[in-house]
Amino acid sequence: MGVQIDLTSKVSSTFGMTYGMINAGLGFETGKTESFKKKVELNLKDKTHYLIRAGEVYKQYQFDVYEQQAEFAWVTSTDARCKPYTWVKIGSGTALKSWTSMYRITKVTKP
């Protein structure tokens, strides 16, 4: 029996960042779908009904998004100076990376 499985990496929010920036920070490409066929051979002993569940397992990554901000301060009425840059957290998000697929087989019993 063959099973077609599609695995997709996902990201939940960007907060103004490009997907390229998030991909670089996480180290993998979000939004990429990988398809493959997995062949499963089962040794079924009894002649009865079976329930086969197939799915994918993800690794979850949390990330924070920071923005570099500067502030100008007037030293005199004609002289403005930039205070040192600070990093301000503007949000957070979650990325899911496809890790593996799994399946379970259960013998169905009649009620």
PDB file of C-alpha atoms in Angstrom:
ATOM      1  CA  MET A   1       0.000   0.000   0.000  1.00  0.00           C
ATOM      2  CA  GLY A   2       1.416   3.428  -0.909  1.00  0.00           C
ATOM      3  CA  VAL A   3       0.562   6.710   0.774  1.00  0.00           C
ATOM      4  CA  GLN A   4       1.134  10.178  -0.740  1.00  0.00           C
ATOM      5  CA  ILE A   5       2.251  12.627   1.952  1.00  0.00           C
ATOM      6  CA  ASP A   6       2.758  16.395   1.554  1.00  0.00           C
ATOM      7  CA  LEU A   7       4.825  18.159   4.216  1.00  0.00           C
ATOM      8  CA  THR A   8       4.801  21.954   4.446  1.00  0.00           C
ATOM      9  CA  SER A   9       6.761  24.325   6.662  1.00  0.00           C
ATOM     10  CA  LYS A  10       4.627  27.199   7.930  1.00  0.00           C
ATOM     11  CA  VAL A  11       5.077  30.556   9.622  1.00  0.00           C
ATOM     12  CA  SER A  12       2.321  32.337  11.533  1.00  0.00           C
ATOM     13  CA  SER A  13       3.340  36.014  11.416  1.00  0.00           C
ATOM     14  CA  THR A  14       5.965  38.308   9.940  1.00  0.00           C
ATOM     15  CA  PHE A  15       5.513  41.773  11.550  1.00  0.00           C
ATOM     16  CA  GLY A  16       6.827  43.550   8.499  1.00  0.00           C
ATOM     17  CA  MET A  17       9.767  41.204   7.968  1.00  0.00           C
ATOM     18  CA  THR A  18      10.203  39.482   4.641  1.00  0.00           C
ATOM     19  CA  TYR A  19       9.968  35.706   4.440  1.00  0.00           C
ATOM     20  CA  GLY A  20      13.609  35.738   3.334  1.00  0.00           C
ATOM     21  CA  MET A  21      14.630  37.417   6.602  1.00  0.00           C
ATOM     22  CA  ILE A  22      12.638  34.902   8.656  1.00  0.00           C
ATOM     23  CA  ASN A  23      14.030  31.976   6.635  1.00  0.00           C
ATOM     24  CA  ALA A  24      17.576  33.221   7.250  1.00  0.00           C
ATOM     25  CA  GLY A  25      16.961  33.530  10.983  1.00  0.00           C
ATOM     26  CA  LEU A  26      15.319  30.118  11.304  1.00  0.00           C
ATOM     27  CA  GLY A  27      17.684  28.279   8.967  1.00  0.00           C
ATOM     28  CA  PHE A  28      14.974  26.693   6.787  1.00  0.00           C
ATOM     29  CA  GLU A  29      12.554  27.786   4.085  1.00  0.00           C
ATOM     30  CA  THR A  30       9.031  28.518   5.302  1.00  0.00           C
ATOM     31  CA  GLY A  31       6.176  27.865   2.918  1.00  0.00           C
ATOM     32  CA  LYS A  32       8.054  25.096   1.099  1.00  0.00           C
ATOM     33  CA  THR A  33       6.066  21.936   0.372  1.00  0.00           C
ATOM     34  CA  GLU A  34       7.801  18.582   0.048  1.00  0.00           C
ATOM     35  CA  SER A  35       5.895  15.670  -1.461  1.00  0.00           C
ATOM     36  CA  PHE A  36       6.946  12.073  -1.269  1.00  0.00           C
ATOM     37  CA  LYS A  37       5.408   8.635  -1.411  1.00  0.00           C
ATOM     38  CA  LYS A  38       5.864   6.296   1.471  1.00  0.00           C
ATOM     39  CA  LYS A  39       5.298   2.596   0.995  1.00  0.00           C
ATOM     40  CA  VAL A  40       3.921   0.804   4.016  1.00  0.00           C
ATOM     41  CA  GLU A  41       3.763  -2.970   4.192  1.00  0.00           C
ATOM     42  CA  LEU A  42       1.502  -4.347   6.884  1.00  0.00           C
ATOM     43  CA  ASN A  43       1.233  -7.905   8.070  1.00  0.00           C
ATOM     44  CA  LEU A  44      -2.464  -8.206   8.885  1.00  0.00           C
ATOM     45  CA  LYS A  45      -3.134 -11.455  10.725  1.00  0.00           C
ATOM     46  CA  ASP A  46      -6.903 -11.355  10.939  1.00  0.00           C
ATOM     47  CA  LYS A  47      -9.428 -10.945   8.164  1.00  0.00           C
ATOM     48  CA  THR A  48     -11.211  -7.897   9.584  1.00  0.00           C
ATOM     49  CA  HIS A  49     -11.416  -4.098   9.226  1.00  0.00           C
ATOM     50  CA  TYR A  50      -8.476  -1.889  10.114  1.00  0.00           C
ATOM     51  CA  LEU A  51      -8.203   1.867  10.534  1.00  0.00           C
ATOM     52  CA  ILE A  52      -4.971   3.410   9.264  1.00  0.00           C
ATOM     53  CA  ARG A  53      -4.162   6.984  10.292  1.00  0.00           C
ATOM     54  CA  ALA A  54      -1.343   8.849   8.577  1.00  0.00           C
ATOM     55  CA  GLY A  55      -0.104  12.321   9.385  1.00  0.00           C
ATOM     56  CA  GLU A  56       2.855  14.602   9.683  1.00  0.00           C
ATOM     57  CA  VAL A  57       4.875  15.686  12.696  1.00  0.00           C
ATOM     58  CA  TYR A  58       6.244  19.229  12.974  1.00  0.00           C
ATOM     59  CA  LYS A  59       9.009  20.832  15.013  1.00  0.00           C
ATOM     60  CA  GLN A  60       7.822  24.146  16.429  1.00  0.00           C
ATOM     61  CA  TYR A  61      10.066  27.221  16.578  1.00  0.00           C
ATOM     62  CA  GLN A  62       9.191  30.422  18.479  1.00  0.00           C
ATOM     63  CA  PHE A  63      10.794  33.687  17.374  1.00  0.00           C
ATOM     64  CA  ASP A  64      10.729  37.331  18.400  1.00  0.00           C
ATOM     65  CA  VAL A  65      10.925  40.259  15.998  1.00  0.00           C
ATOM     66  CA  TYR A  66      12.923  43.340  17.001  1.00  0.00           C
ATOM     67  CA  GLU A  67      13.219  46.696  15.302  1.00  0.00           C
ATOM     68  CA  GLN A  68      16.142  49.046  15.679  1.00  0.00           C
ATOM     69  CA  GLN A  69      14.902  52.495  16.694  1.00  0.00           C
ATOM     70  CA  ALA A  70      16.651  55.813  17.174  1.00  0.00           C
ATOM     71  CA  GLU A  71      15.530  58.980  18.899  1.00  0.00           C
ATOM     72  CA  PHE A  72      16.556  62.542  18.178  1.00  0.00           C
ATOM     73  CA  ALA A  73      17.104  64.967  21.009  1.00  0.00           C
ATOM     74  CA  TRP A  74      17.506  68.719  20.673  1.00  0.00           C
ATOM     75  CA  VAL A  75      20.685  69.873  22.426  1.00  0.00           C
ATOM     76  CA  THR A  76      20.116  73.509  21.508  1.00  0.00           C
ATOM     77  CA  SER A  77      17.484  75.212  19.394  1.00  0.00           C
ATOM     78  CA  THR A  78      19.603  74.602  16.285  1.00  0.00           C
ATOM     79  CA  ASP A  79      21.437  71.362  17.163  1.00  0.00           C
ATOM     80  CA  ALA A  80      19.770  67.946  17.175  1.00  0.00           C
ATOM     81  CA  ARG A  81      21.631  64.783  18.085  1.00  0.00           C
ATOM     82  CA  CYS A  82      20.721  61.159  17.633  1.00  0.00           C
ATOM     83  CA  LYS A  83      20.604  59.109  20.813  1.00  0.00           C
ATOM     84  CA  PRO A  84      22.090  55.584  20.588  1.00  0.00           C
ATOM     85  CA  TYR A  85      19.999  53.010  18.760  1.00  0.00           C
ATOM     86  CA  THR A  86      17.892  50.657  20.855  1.00  0.00           C
ATOM     87  CA  TRP A  87      16.253  47.370  19.907  1.00  0.00           C
ATOM     88  CA  VAL A  88      12.509  47.297  20.554  1.00  0.00           C
ATOM     89  CA  LYS A  89      10.481  44.083  20.423  1.00  0.00           C
ATOM     90  CA  ILE A  90       7.595  44.570  17.996  1.00  0.00           C
ATOM     91  CA  GLY A  91       6.138  41.061  18.004  1.00  0.00           C
ATOM     92  CA  SER A  92       6.649  37.340  18.064  1.00  0.00           C
ATOM     93  CA  GLY A  93       5.637  34.416  15.929  1.00  0.00           C
ATOM     94  CA  THR A  94       5.698  30.676  15.460  1.00  0.00           C
ATOM     95  CA  ALA A  95       7.167  28.622  12.639  1.00  0.00           C
ATOM     96  CA  LEU A  96       6.473  24.947  12.014  1.00  0.00           C
ATOM     97  CA  LYS A  97       9.038  22.837  10.188  1.00  0.00           C
ATOM     98  CA  SER A  98       7.944  19.495   8.807  1.00  0.00           C
ATOM     99  CA  TRP A  99       9.956  16.848  10.588  1.00  0.00           C
ATOM    100  CA  THR A 100       8.609  13.402   9.746  1.00  0.00           C
ATOM    101  CA  SER A 101       5.479  11.457   8.955  1.00  0.00           C
ATOM    102  CA  MET A 102       3.891   8.739  11.013  1.00  0.00           C
ATOM    103  CA  TYR A 103       1.088   6.239  10.796  1.00  0.00           C
ATOM    104  CA  ARG A 104      -0.916   4.064  13.161  1.00  0.00           C
ATOM    105  CA  ILE A 105      -2.975   1.004  12.467  1.00  0.00           C
ATOM    106  CA  THR A 106      -5.864  -0.023  14.693  1.00  0.00           C
ATOM    107  CA  LYS A 107      -8.035  -3.082  14.459  1.00  0.00           C
ATOM    108  CA  VAL A 108     -11.671  -2.006  14.254  1.00  0.00           C
ATOM    109  CA  THR A 109     -13.956  -4.005  16.554  1.00  0.00           C
ATOM    110  CA  LYS A 110     -17.663  -4.239  16.001  1.00  0.00           C
ATOM    111  CA  PRO A 111     -19.816  -2.595  18.706  1.00  0.00           C
TER     112      PRO A 111
END
